[in-house]
Short mmCIF file of C-alpha atoms in Angstrom, two decimals:
data_model
loop_
_atom_site.label_atom_id
_atom_site.label_comp_id
_atom_site.label_asym_id
_atom_site.label_seq_id
_atom_site.Cartn_x
_atom_site.Cartn_y
_atom_site.Cartn_z
CA UNK A 1 113.29 49.54 7.49
CA UNK A 2 116.84 49.01 8.67
CA UNK A 3 116.50 50.49 12.15
CA UNK A 4 115.67 47.13 13.77
CA UNK A 5 119.11 46.45 15.26
CA UNK A 6 120.02 50.03 16.10
CA UNK A 7 118.32 50.36 19.48
CA UNK A 8 119.75 47.07 20.63
CA UNK A 9 123.25 48.14 19.69
CA UNK A 10 122.91 51.46 21.50
CA UNK A 11 121.29 50.09 24.66
CA UNK A 12 123.30 46.89 24.99
CA UNK A 13 126.46 47.26 22.95
CA UNK A 14 128.36 44.55 24.78
CA UNK A 15 126.06 41.89 23.41
CA UNK A 16 126.33 42.65 19.72
CA UNK A 17 130.06 43.14 19.51
CA UNK A 18 132.79 40.61 19.86
CA UNK A 19 134.74 42.47 22.46
CA UNK A 20 134.10 45.35 24.76
CA UNK A 21 137.64 45.01 26.00
CA UNK A 22 140.78 46.26 24.40
CA UNK A 23 142.30 49.63 23.68
CA UNK A 24 140.30 52.26 21.83
CA UNK A 25 141.04 52.31 18.13
CA UNK A 26 143.00 55.29 16.78
CA UNK A 27 140.90 58.00 15.16
CA UNK A 28 141.93 57.11 11.62
CA UNK A 29 141.32 53.41 12.29
CA UNK A 30 137.86 54.24 13.65
CA UNK A 31 137.06 56.00 10.39
CA UNK A 32 138.18 53.00 8.34
CA UNK A 33 136.09 50.69 10.52
CA UNK A 34 132.99 52.88 10.16
CA UNK A 35 133.30 53.14 6.38
CA UNK A 36 133.87 49.39 6.08
CA UNK A 37 130.86 48.61 8.29
CA UNK A 38 128.67 51.11 6.47
CA UNK A 39 129.60 49.74 3.05
CA UNK A 40 128.87 46.18 4.12
CA UNK A 41 125.45 47.01 5.54
CA UNK A 42 124.67 49.08 2.48
CA UNK A 43 125.61 46.41 -0.03
CA UNK A 44 123.57 43.64 1.61
CA UNK A 45 120.58 46.02 1.74
CA UNK A 46 120.94 47.14 -1.86
CA UNK A 47 121.25 43.53 -2.98
CA UNK A 48 117.75 42.70 -1.78
CA UNK A 49 115.91 45.66 -3.31
CA UNK A 50 117.94 45.74 -6.52
CA UNK A 51 117.36 42.04 -7.19
CA UNK A 52 113.60 42.52 -6.75
CA UNK A 53 113.60 44.94 -9.69
CA UNK A 54 115.79 42.62 -11.77
CA UNK A 55 113.45 39.60 -11.39
CA UNK A 56 111.56 40.01 -14.69
CA UNK A 57 114.87 40.32 -16.59
CA UNK A 58 116.24 37.25 -14.82
CA UNK A 59 113.10 35.34 -15.74
CA UNK A 60 113.41 36.30 -19.41
CA UNK A 61 117.11 35.47 -19.51
CA UNK A 62 117.11 32.16 -17.65
CA UNK A 63 113.62 31.09 -18.77
CA UNK A 64 112.31 30.42 -15.29
CA UNK A 65 108.77 30.61 -13.97
CA UNK A 66 107.37 32.43 -10.97
CA UNK A 67 108.56 29.59 -8.71
CA UNK A 68 112.14 30.30 -9.68
CA UNK A 69 111.70 34.00 -8.94
CA UNK A 70 110.29 33.18 -5.52
CA UNK A 71 113.31 31.05 -4.70
CA UNK A 72 115.75 33.71 -5.93
CA UNK A 73 114.34 36.02 -3.25
CA UNK A 74 113.63 33.45 -0.54
CA UNK A 75 116.90 31.52 -0.75
CA UNK A 76 118.66 34.71 0.37
CA UNK A 77 116.08 35.78 2.95
CA UNK A 78 115.63 32.39 4.61
CA UNK A 79 119.34 31.84 5.16
CA UNK A 80 119.64 35.41 6.40
CA UNK A 81 116.82 34.79 8.90
CA UNK A 82 117.97 31.39 10.11
CA UNK A 83 121.68 32.13 10.50
CA UNK A 84 121.03 35.51 12.13
CA UNK A 85 120.25 33.59 15.32
CA UNK A 86 123.84 32.38 15.78
CA UNK A 87 125.86 34.85 13.71
CA UNK A 88 126.56 36.98 16.77
CA UNK A 89 128.16 34.03 18.55
CA UNK A 90 130.33 33.38 15.50
CA UNK A 91 131.53 36.99 15.56
CA UNK A 92 132.34 36.60 19.25
CA UNK A 93 134.39 33.47 18.67
CA UNK A 94 136.27 34.68 15.60
CA UNK A 95 136.56 38.37 16.49
CA UNK A 96 134.62 41.15 14.79
CA UNK A 97 137.18 42.01 12.13
CA UNK A 98 137.86 38.43 11.13
CA UNK A 99 134.17 37.44 11.09
CA UNK A 100 133.32 40.54 9.08
CA UNK A 101 136.11 39.82 6.59
CA UNK A 102 134.90 36.23 6.21
CA UNK A 103 131.34 37.37 5.69
CA UNK A 104 132.25 40.03 3.14
CA UNK A 105 134.61 37.71 1.23
CA UNK A 106 132.00 34.96 1.07
CA UNK A 107 129.30 37.43 0.05
CA UNK A 108 131.54 38.76 -2.73
CA UNK A 109 132.37 35.30 -4.06
CA UNK A 110 128.69 34.32 -3.93
CA UNK A 111 127.85 37.50 -5.85
CA UNK A 112 130.31 36.45 -8.54
CA UNK A 113 128.62 33.04 -8.69
CA UNK A 114 125.23 34.78 -9.03
CA UNK A 115 126.51 36.97 -11.84
CA UNK A 116 127.88 33.97 -13.75
CA UNK A 117 124.95 31.64 -13.04
CA UNK A 118 123.92 29.72 -16.19
CA UNK A 119 120.50 28.77 -14.85
CA UNK A 120 117.93 29.34 -12.13
CA UNK A 121 119.16 26.42 -10.00
CA UNK A 122 122.72 27.72 -9.88
CA UNK A 123 121.50 31.23 -9.12
CA UNK A 124 119.34 30.01 -6.24
CA UNK A 125 122.23 28.01 -4.79
CA UNK A 126 124.48 31.08 -4.94
CA UNK A 127 121.77 33.16 -3.28
CA UNK A 128 121.71 30.66 -0.39
CA UNK A 129 125.40 31.34 0.18
CA UNK A 130 124.84 35.10 -0.18
CA UNK A 131 122.14 35.02 2.49
CA UNK A 132 124.32 33.08 4.90
CA UNK A 133 127.18 35.52 4.37
CA UNK A 134 124.87 38.50 4.87
CA UNK A 135 123.75 37.05 8.20
CA UNK A 136 127.38 37.19 9.35
CA UNK A 137 127.97 40.67 7.93
CA UNK A 138 125.03 42.29 9.76
CA UNK A 139 126.01 41.68 13.42
CA UNK A 140 129.74 41.79 12.69
CA UNK A 141 129.40 45.27 11.16
CA UNK A 142 127.83 46.54 14.38
CA UNK A 143 130.50 44.76 16.40
CA UNK A 144 133.17 46.47 14.34
CA UNK A 145 131.67 49.87 15.13
CA UNK A 146 131.46 49.05 18.84
CA UNK A 147 135.11 48.07 18.86
CA UNK A 148 136.18 51.19 16.98
CA UNK A 149 134.32 53.74 19.15
CA UNK A 150 134.92 53.46 22.86
CA UNK A 151 133.17 56.75 23.62
CA UNK A 152 129.39 56.27 23.91
CA UNK A 153 128.51 59.54 22.14
CA UNK A 154 130.81 58.89 19.20
CA UNK A 155 129.54 55.32 19.01
CA UNK A 156 125.91 56.51 18.94
CA UNK A 157 126.70 58.86 16.07
CA UNK A 158 128.48 56.09 14.18
CA UNK A 159 125.53 53.73 14.63
CA UNK A 160 123.18 56.50 13.48
CA UNK A 161 125.26 56.86 10.30
CA UNK A 162 125.14 53.09 9.87
CA UNK A 163 121.34 53.21 10.11
CA UNK A 164 121.02 56.11 7.69
CA UNK A 165 123.20 54.19 5.26
CA UNK A 166 120.65 51.38 5.31
CA UNK A 167 117.81 53.82 4.62
CA UNK A 168 119.68 55.37 1.71
CA UNK A 169 120.47 51.90 0.36
CA UNK A 170 116.79 51.03 0.48
CA UNK A 171 116.01 54.11 -1.60
CA UNK A 172 118.90 53.66 -4.04
CA UNK A 173 118.57 49.89 -4.48
CA UNK A 174 115.50 49.73 -6.74
CA UNK A 175 116.70 52.62 -8.91
CA UNK A 176 120.21 51.22 -9.17
CA UNK A 177 118.83 47.78 -9.94
CA UNK A 178 116.64 49.17 -12.71
CA UNK A 179 119.41 51.26 -14.27
CA UNK A 180 121.96 48.45 -14.18
CA UNK A 181 119.49 45.91 -15.55
CA UNK A 182 118.55 48.15 -18.45
CA UNK A 183 122.06 49.37 -19.24
CA UNK A 184 124.10 46.21 -18.75
CA UNK A 185 121.74 43.35 -17.93
CA UNK A 186 120.67 41.78 -14.64
CA UNK A 187 124.09 40.22 -14.05
CA UNK A 188 125.50 43.72 -13.46
CA UNK A 189 123.45 43.91 -10.25
CA UNK A 190 125.65 41.16 -8.82
CA UNK A 191 128.90 42.25 -10.48
CA UNK A 192 128.53 45.59 -8.65
CA UNK A 193 129.21 43.80 -5.36
CA UNK A 194 132.70 42.73 -6.45
CA UNK A 195 134.51 46.10 -6.30
CA UNK A 196 132.59 47.04 -3.14
CA UNK A 197 133.64 43.81 -1.46
CA UNK A 198 137.26 44.35 -2.50
CA UNK A 199 137.18 47.89 -1.11
CA UNK A 200 135.78 46.68 2.23
CA UNK A 201 138.50 44.04 2.55
CA UNK A 202 141.14 46.66 1.76
CA UNK A 203 139.74 48.97 4.45
CA UNK A 204 139.80 46.16 7.00
CA UNK A 205 143.58 45.91 6.67
CA UNK A 206 143.69 49.33 8.36
CA UNK A 207 141.47 48.25 11.25
CA UNK A 208 143.01 46.77 14.43
CA UNK A 209 142.57 43.06 15.03
CA UNK A 210 139.59 42.20 17.23
CA UNK A 211 139.99 40.15 20.40
CA UNK A 212 138.04 36.92 20.59
CA UNK A 213 135.98 35.58 23.44
CA UNK A 214 134.46 32.16 24.12
CA UNK A 215 130.91 31.87 22.81
CA UNK A 216 129.20 28.48 22.54
CA UNK A 217 127.70 27.61 19.19
CA UNK A 218 124.32 25.89 19.09
CA UNK A 219 124.88 23.77 15.98
CA UNK A 220 121.92 21.46 16.55
CA UNK A 221 119.58 24.41 16.98
CA UNK A 222 120.99 26.15 13.93
CA UNK A 223 120.67 23.12 11.64
CA UNK A 224 117.12 22.34 12.75
CA UNK A 225 116.09 26.01 12.35
CA UNK A 226 117.31 26.01 8.74
CA UNK A 227 115.57 22.69 8.12
CA UNK A 228 112.25 23.94 9.52
CA UNK A 229 112.28 27.22 7.60
CA UNK A 230 113.37 25.60 4.32
CA UNK A 231 110.68 22.92 4.60
CA UNK A 232 107.98 25.49 5.32
CA UNK A 233 109.05 27.76 2.46
CA UNK A 234 109.18 24.85 0.00
CA UNK A 235 105.70 23.72 1.06
CA UNK A 236 104.22 27.20 0.64
CA UNK A 237 105.87 27.85 -2.73
CA UNK A 238 105.15 24.44 -4.21
CA UNK A 239 101.70 24.21 -2.64
CA UNK A 240 100.50 27.13 -4.73
CA UNK A 241 101.59 25.42 -7.95
CA UNK A 242 101.47 21.66 -7.40
CA UNK A 243 98.53 21.64 -4.99
CA UNK A 244 98.50 21.37 -1.22
CA UNK A 245 97.99 17.60 -1.27
CA UNK A 246 100.89 16.87 -3.62
CA UNK A 247 103.34 14.34 -2.11
CA UNK A 248 106.26 16.77 -2.33
CA UNK A 249 104.29 19.43 -0.45
CA UNK A 250 103.13 17.05 2.27
CA UNK A 251 106.68 15.78 2.65
CA UNK A 252 108.00 19.33 2.99
CA UNK A 253 105.37 20.11 5.63
CA UNK A 254 106.38 17.00 7.54
CA UNK A 255 110.02 18.07 7.36
CA UNK A 256 109.08 21.54 8.65
CA UNK A 257 107.12 20.10 11.59
CA UNK A 258 109.93 17.67 12.40
CA UNK A 259 112.42 20.53 12.17
CA UNK A 260 110.43 22.65 14.62
CA UNK A 261 110.11 19.80 17.12
CA UNK A 262 113.81 18.97 16.82
CA UNK A 263 114.66 22.66 17.24
CA UNK A 264 112.61 22.91 20.45
CA UNK A 265 114.24 19.75 21.81
CA UNK A 266 117.73 21.04 20.94
CA UNK A 267 117.11 24.39 22.60
CA UNK A 268 115.75 22.73 25.72
CA UNK A 269 118.88 20.58 26.12
CA UNK A 270 121.63 23.00 25.07
CA UNK A 271 123.51 24.66 27.92
CA UNK A 272 123.61 27.95 25.98
CA UNK A 273 120.74 27.87 23.47
CA UNK A 274 120.61 30.55 20.80
CA UNK A 275 116.87 30.90 21.54
CA UNK A 276 116.15 30.50 25.26
CA UNK A 277 112.67 28.97 25.36
CA UNK A 278 111.58 30.79 28.56
CA UNK A 279 112.01 34.03 26.60
CA UNK A 280 109.38 32.90 24.09
CA UNK A 281 106.91 32.13 26.86
CA UNK A 282 106.77 35.78 27.85
CA UNK A 283 103.65 37.36 26.41
CA UNK A 284 105.27 40.69 25.55
CA UNK A 285 108.12 38.94 23.73
CA UNK A 286 105.97 36.48 21.76
CA UNK A 287 103.50 39.21 20.73
CA UNK A 288 106.35 41.52 19.69
CA UNK A 289 107.82 38.77 17.50
CA UNK A 290 104.40 38.15 15.94
CA UNK A 291 104.09 41.87 15.17
CA UNK A 292 107.53 41.95 13.55
CA UNK A 293 106.58 38.93 11.45
CA UNK A 294 103.29 40.53 10.32
CA UNK A 295 104.87 43.89 9.49
CA UNK A 296 107.37 42.24 7.16
CA UNK A 297 104.74 40.00 5.59
CA UNK A 298 102.93 43.19 4.58
CA UNK A 299 105.85 45.43 3.70
CA UNK A 300 108.20 43.09 1.87
CA UNK A 301 105.30 41.17 0.40
CA UNK A 302 103.99 44.44 -1.06
CA UNK A 303 107.45 45.32 -2.44
CA UNK A 304 107.62 41.95 -4.19
CA UNK A 305 104.12 42.34 -5.62
CA UNK A 306 104.64 45.91 -6.78
CA UNK A 307 107.95 45.19 -8.48
CA UNK A 308 106.24 42.58 -10.66
CA UNK A 309 103.06 44.65 -11.06
CA UNK A 310 104.98 47.63 -12.42
CA UNK A 311 106.94 45.62 -14.97
CA UNK A 312 104.80 42.62 -15.91
CA UNK A 313 101.35 44.18 -15.84
CA UNK A 314 102.08 47.83 -16.63
CA UNK A 315 105.07 47.28 -18.91
CA UNK A 316 107.38 49.69 -17.09
CA UNK A 317 111.10 49.53 -17.68
CA UNK A 318 113.41 48.52 -14.83
CA UNK A 319 114.45 52.14 -14.25
CA UNK A 320 110.86 53.36 -14.21
CA UNK A 321 109.87 50.62 -11.76
CA UNK A 322 112.82 51.49 -9.53
CA UNK A 323 111.92 55.16 -9.49
CA UNK A 324 108.43 54.27 -8.30
CA UNK A 325 109.95 53.15 -5.00
CA UNK A 326 111.89 56.34 -4.28
CA UNK A 327 108.96 58.28 -2.72
CA UNK A 328 108.16 55.22 -0.61
CA UNK A 329 111.74 55.07 0.69
CA UNK A 330 111.69 58.81 1.46
CA UNK A 331 108.49 58.36 3.49
CA UNK A 332 110.03 55.46 5.39
CA UNK A 333 113.18 57.41 6.23
CA UNK A 334 111.31 60.49 7.45
CA UNK A 335 108.79 58.45 9.46
CA UNK A 336 111.61 56.54 11.16
CA UNK A 337 112.76 59.89 12.55
CA UNK A 338 109.30 60.78 13.81
CA UNK A 339 108.55 57.48 15.56
CA UNK A 340 110.92 57.72 18.58
CA UNK A 341 109.71 61.17 19.78
CA UNK A 342 106.11 60.07 19.32
CA UNK A 343 106.77 56.96 21.43
CA UNK A 344 108.41 59.19 24.04
CA UNK A 345 105.35 61.40 24.22
CA UNK A 346 102.47 58.94 23.91
CA UNK A 347 104.03 55.61 24.87
CA UNK A 348 105.19 52.74 22.72
CA UNK A 349 102.02 50.67 22.64
CA UNK A 350 99.88 53.37 20.97
CA UNK A 351 102.62 53.96 18.39
CA UNK A 352 102.96 50.24 17.65
CA UNK A 353 99.20 49.73 17.35
CA UNK A 354 98.76 52.85 15.21
CA UNK A 355 101.62 51.89 12.90
CA UNK A 356 100.13 48.47 12.27
CA UNK A 357 96.68 49.95 11.67
CA UNK A 358 98.10 52.43 9.16
CA UNK A 359 100.06 49.69 7.39
CA UNK A 360 96.95 47.49 7.26
CA UNK A 361 95.08 50.44 5.76
CA UNK A 362 97.90 50.75 3.23
CA UNK A 363 97.34 47.17 2.12
CA UNK A 364 93.63 47.80 1.66
CA UNK A 365 94.31 51.10 -0.16
CA UNK A 366 96.22 49.17 -2.84
CA UNK A 367 93.28 46.89 -3.63
CA UNK A 368 91.89 49.15 -6.43
CA UNK A 369 95.17 49.03 -8.41
CA UNK A 370 94.61 47.98 -12.01
CA UNK A 371 96.57 47.90 -15.26
CA UNK A 372 95.91 51.58 -16.02
CA UNK A 373 95.75 53.22 -12.59
CA UNK A 374 97.37 56.69 -12.88
CA UNK A 375 100.91 56.82 -11.54
CA UNK A 376 100.15 59.80 -9.28
CA UNK A 377 97.34 57.81 -7.66
CA UNK A 378 99.59 54.79 -7.09
CA UNK A 379 102.15 56.99 -5.34
CA UNK A 380 99.41 58.55 -3.21
CA UNK A 381 98.02 55.15 -2.23
CA UNK A 382 101.50 54.02 -1.18
CA UNK A 383 101.81 56.71 1.52
CA UNK A 384 100.23 54.66 4.36
CA UNK A 385 102.33 51.63 3.38
CA UNK A 386 105.49 53.68 3.79
CA UNK A 387 104.37 55.30 7.03
CA UNK A 388 102.87 52.34 8.88
CA UNK A 389 105.78 49.96 9.28
CA UNK A 390 108.33 52.73 9.71
CA UNK A 391 106.19 54.18 12.50
CA UNK A 392 105.78 50.87 14.36
CA UNK A 393 109.19 49.18 14.06
CA UNK A 394 111.47 51.57 16.03
CA UNK A 395 109.05 51.59 18.98
CA UNK A 396 108.60 47.81 18.71
CA UNK A 397 112.35 47.21 18.75
CA UNK A 398 112.91 49.49 21.72
CA UNK A 399 110.04 47.93 23.66
CA UNK A 400 111.28 44.40 23.05
CA UNK A 401 114.88 45.19 23.99
CA UNK A 402 113.82 47.01 27.16
CA UNK A 403 111.40 44.27 28.22
CA UNK A 404 114.12 41.61 28.58
CA UNK A 405 117.17 41.49 30.88
CA UNK A 406 120.19 43.38 29.59
CA UNK A 407 122.06 40.13 29.00
CA UNK A 408 119.28 39.00 26.64
CA UNK A 409 118.91 42.22 24.64
CA UNK A 410 121.08 40.99 21.77
CA UNK A 411 119.22 37.69 21.67
CA UNK A 412 115.88 39.51 21.59
CA UNK A 413 117.04 41.79 18.77
CA UNK A 414 118.34 38.81 16.79
CA UNK A 415 115.04 37.00 17.29
CA UNK A 416 113.09 40.01 16.06
CA UNK A 417 115.29 40.26 12.97
CA UNK A 418 114.87 36.54 12.32
CA UNK A 419 111.08 36.67 12.66
CA UNK A 420 110.88 39.73 10.41
CA UNK A 421 113.03 38.15 7.72
CA UNK A 422 111.00 34.95 7.94
CA UNK A 423 107.80 36.95 7.50
CA UNK A 424 109.17 38.55 4.35
CA UNK A 425 110.31 35.19 2.97
CA UNK A 426 106.98 33.47 3.57
CA UNK A 427 105.12 36.43 2.09
CA UNK A 428 107.11 36.07 -1.14
CA UNK A 429 106.45 32.32 -1.08
CA UNK A 430 102.69 32.65 -0.61
CA UNK A 431 102.04 35.81 -2.63
CA UNK A 432 104.11 34.57 -5.55
CA UNK A 433 101.92 31.49 -5.72
CA UNK A 434 98.75 33.60 -5.55
CA UNK A 435 99.73 36.03 -8.33
CA UNK A 436 100.93 33.32 -10.71
CA UNK A 437 97.41 32.52 -11.85
CA UNK A 438 96.18 29.23 -13.17
CA UNK A 439 98.94 28.82 -15.74
CA UNK A 440 101.63 29.51 -13.16
CA UNK A 441 103.46 32.02 -15.36
CA UNK A 442 101.28 35.13 -15.54
CA UNK A 443 100.41 37.97 -13.21
CA UNK A 444 96.98 37.77 -11.63
CA UNK A 445 95.45 40.97 -10.30
CA UNK A 446 93.03 38.84 -8.33
CA UNK A 447 95.96 37.02 -6.74
CA UNK A 448 97.58 40.33 -5.88
CA UNK A 449 94.41 41.56 -4.20
CA UNK A 450 94.04 38.32 -2.25
CA UNK A 451 97.64 38.73 -1.06
CA UNK A 452 96.99 42.28 0.10
CA UNK A 453 93.86 41.19 1.98
CA UNK A 454 95.85 38.42 3.71
CA UNK A 455 98.56 40.90 4.75
CA UNK A 456 96.08 43.51 5.93
CA UNK A 457 94.04 40.95 7.85
CA UNK A 458 97.14 39.59 9.59
CA UNK A 459 98.10 43.11 10.67
CA UNK A 460 94.62 43.69 12.09
CA UNK A 461 95.05 40.58 14.22
CA UNK A 462 98.50 41.56 15.52
CA UNK A 463 97.35 45.15 16.15
CA UNK A 464 94.57 43.77 18.34
CA UNK A 465 97.10 41.53 20.11
CA UNK A 466 99.37 44.51 20.69
CA UNK A 467 96.54 46.57 22.17
CA UNK A 468 95.69 43.69 24.51
CA UNK A 469 99.09 42.24 25.46
CA UNK A 470 101.77 44.93 25.32
CA UNK A 471 102.48 47.09 28.37
CA UNK A 472 100.60 50.38 28.15
CA UNK A 473 102.68 52.73 30.31
CA UNK A 474 106.16 52.18 28.88
CA UNK A 475 107.52 55.23 27.07
CA UNK A 476 110.51 55.56 24.80
#
């Protein structure tokens, strides 16, 4: 659901770009900037969904267990979530074009390291670098568009194309991942990023240089945020395998708690914190972040579960498993278009609450899945999963951005992205442990059902919170 940042960029473009000043880019340069930004957003989106489909092949090739697969996904997502909080400031300091070029170059080199990885450990380390680079690419791509299009109408159209590119990437990613894995092996999923990265860097040579502006970096906050998230993810992943009282798990939990406390202290003392603590004390903001977290726990947790269910339990090929996600992506794209007018007519709170309720129902609808459930029934049961999150997220994003001062809109959008990515990462950590079964290497239907109940139950809680805490009269 890549529409999270779009409303923020449209409503408060000066926050997400590195410069509102400067001369408008020539028409041809604007086109180069748009294509470069679109390709970057597309490739970091495809990388996530394509790798999910390639996980069983990676496991067979590198002889890793379910823990390794969890880290292959979470190493990327956690760094993406943590560094998203300060990536905008980096783009401001370096300039959009330079920051984007750095991000793309680093992402491309990390992709090469992933493709050549001789073992799970090396692959996970390369995925950490990929995730950090992707966190830079995301805001810098929007900044590049803002710089290229001075006219608000043209900029809105460019951002809309950027968003559609993400939706298409979501649909294409699983299919592309399956085809590449079957035809050329899982390493081809990462090799694909190399020519795309080279093309983006070539396009950037035709884009005007971006001005820079002073933007303080909150290094203490950034380091402690990474420490807290990494400790929590390690504890959740290892706790499901080694036991929740294992020394390594307890140590990781202690590190996570210490990281959170250090983060709060750093943000309180920093003159320009990346997460202003008074913002989190606002009920509408904190509830919105909790909703974003829960939506991604359900959605990306379900994607992770289904990718393994299709291939490990049902014996589908990578291509067949990828094709199973195409109808889901089509539902998401179409529902994203319906959500804003519905929020305009009925208000954002009813749309947000309804979307969560539908997504929770989608989790519960998947509970009857078994090894021989007919394919047509699986696709039918996936409809509410596709509709729910896509219905809630655009209204949630718009409500959050509009509920804070204009100067904080970019911060609020970055926080929502970070909370959503963290939700997805922790879902993979927890659900992977639940589906592993007693031996730690199989696929447990009981574990899958427990995961779905956890996701659905969490959404019921946040839907109730939304109905109670969010403003009721705000329309889109």
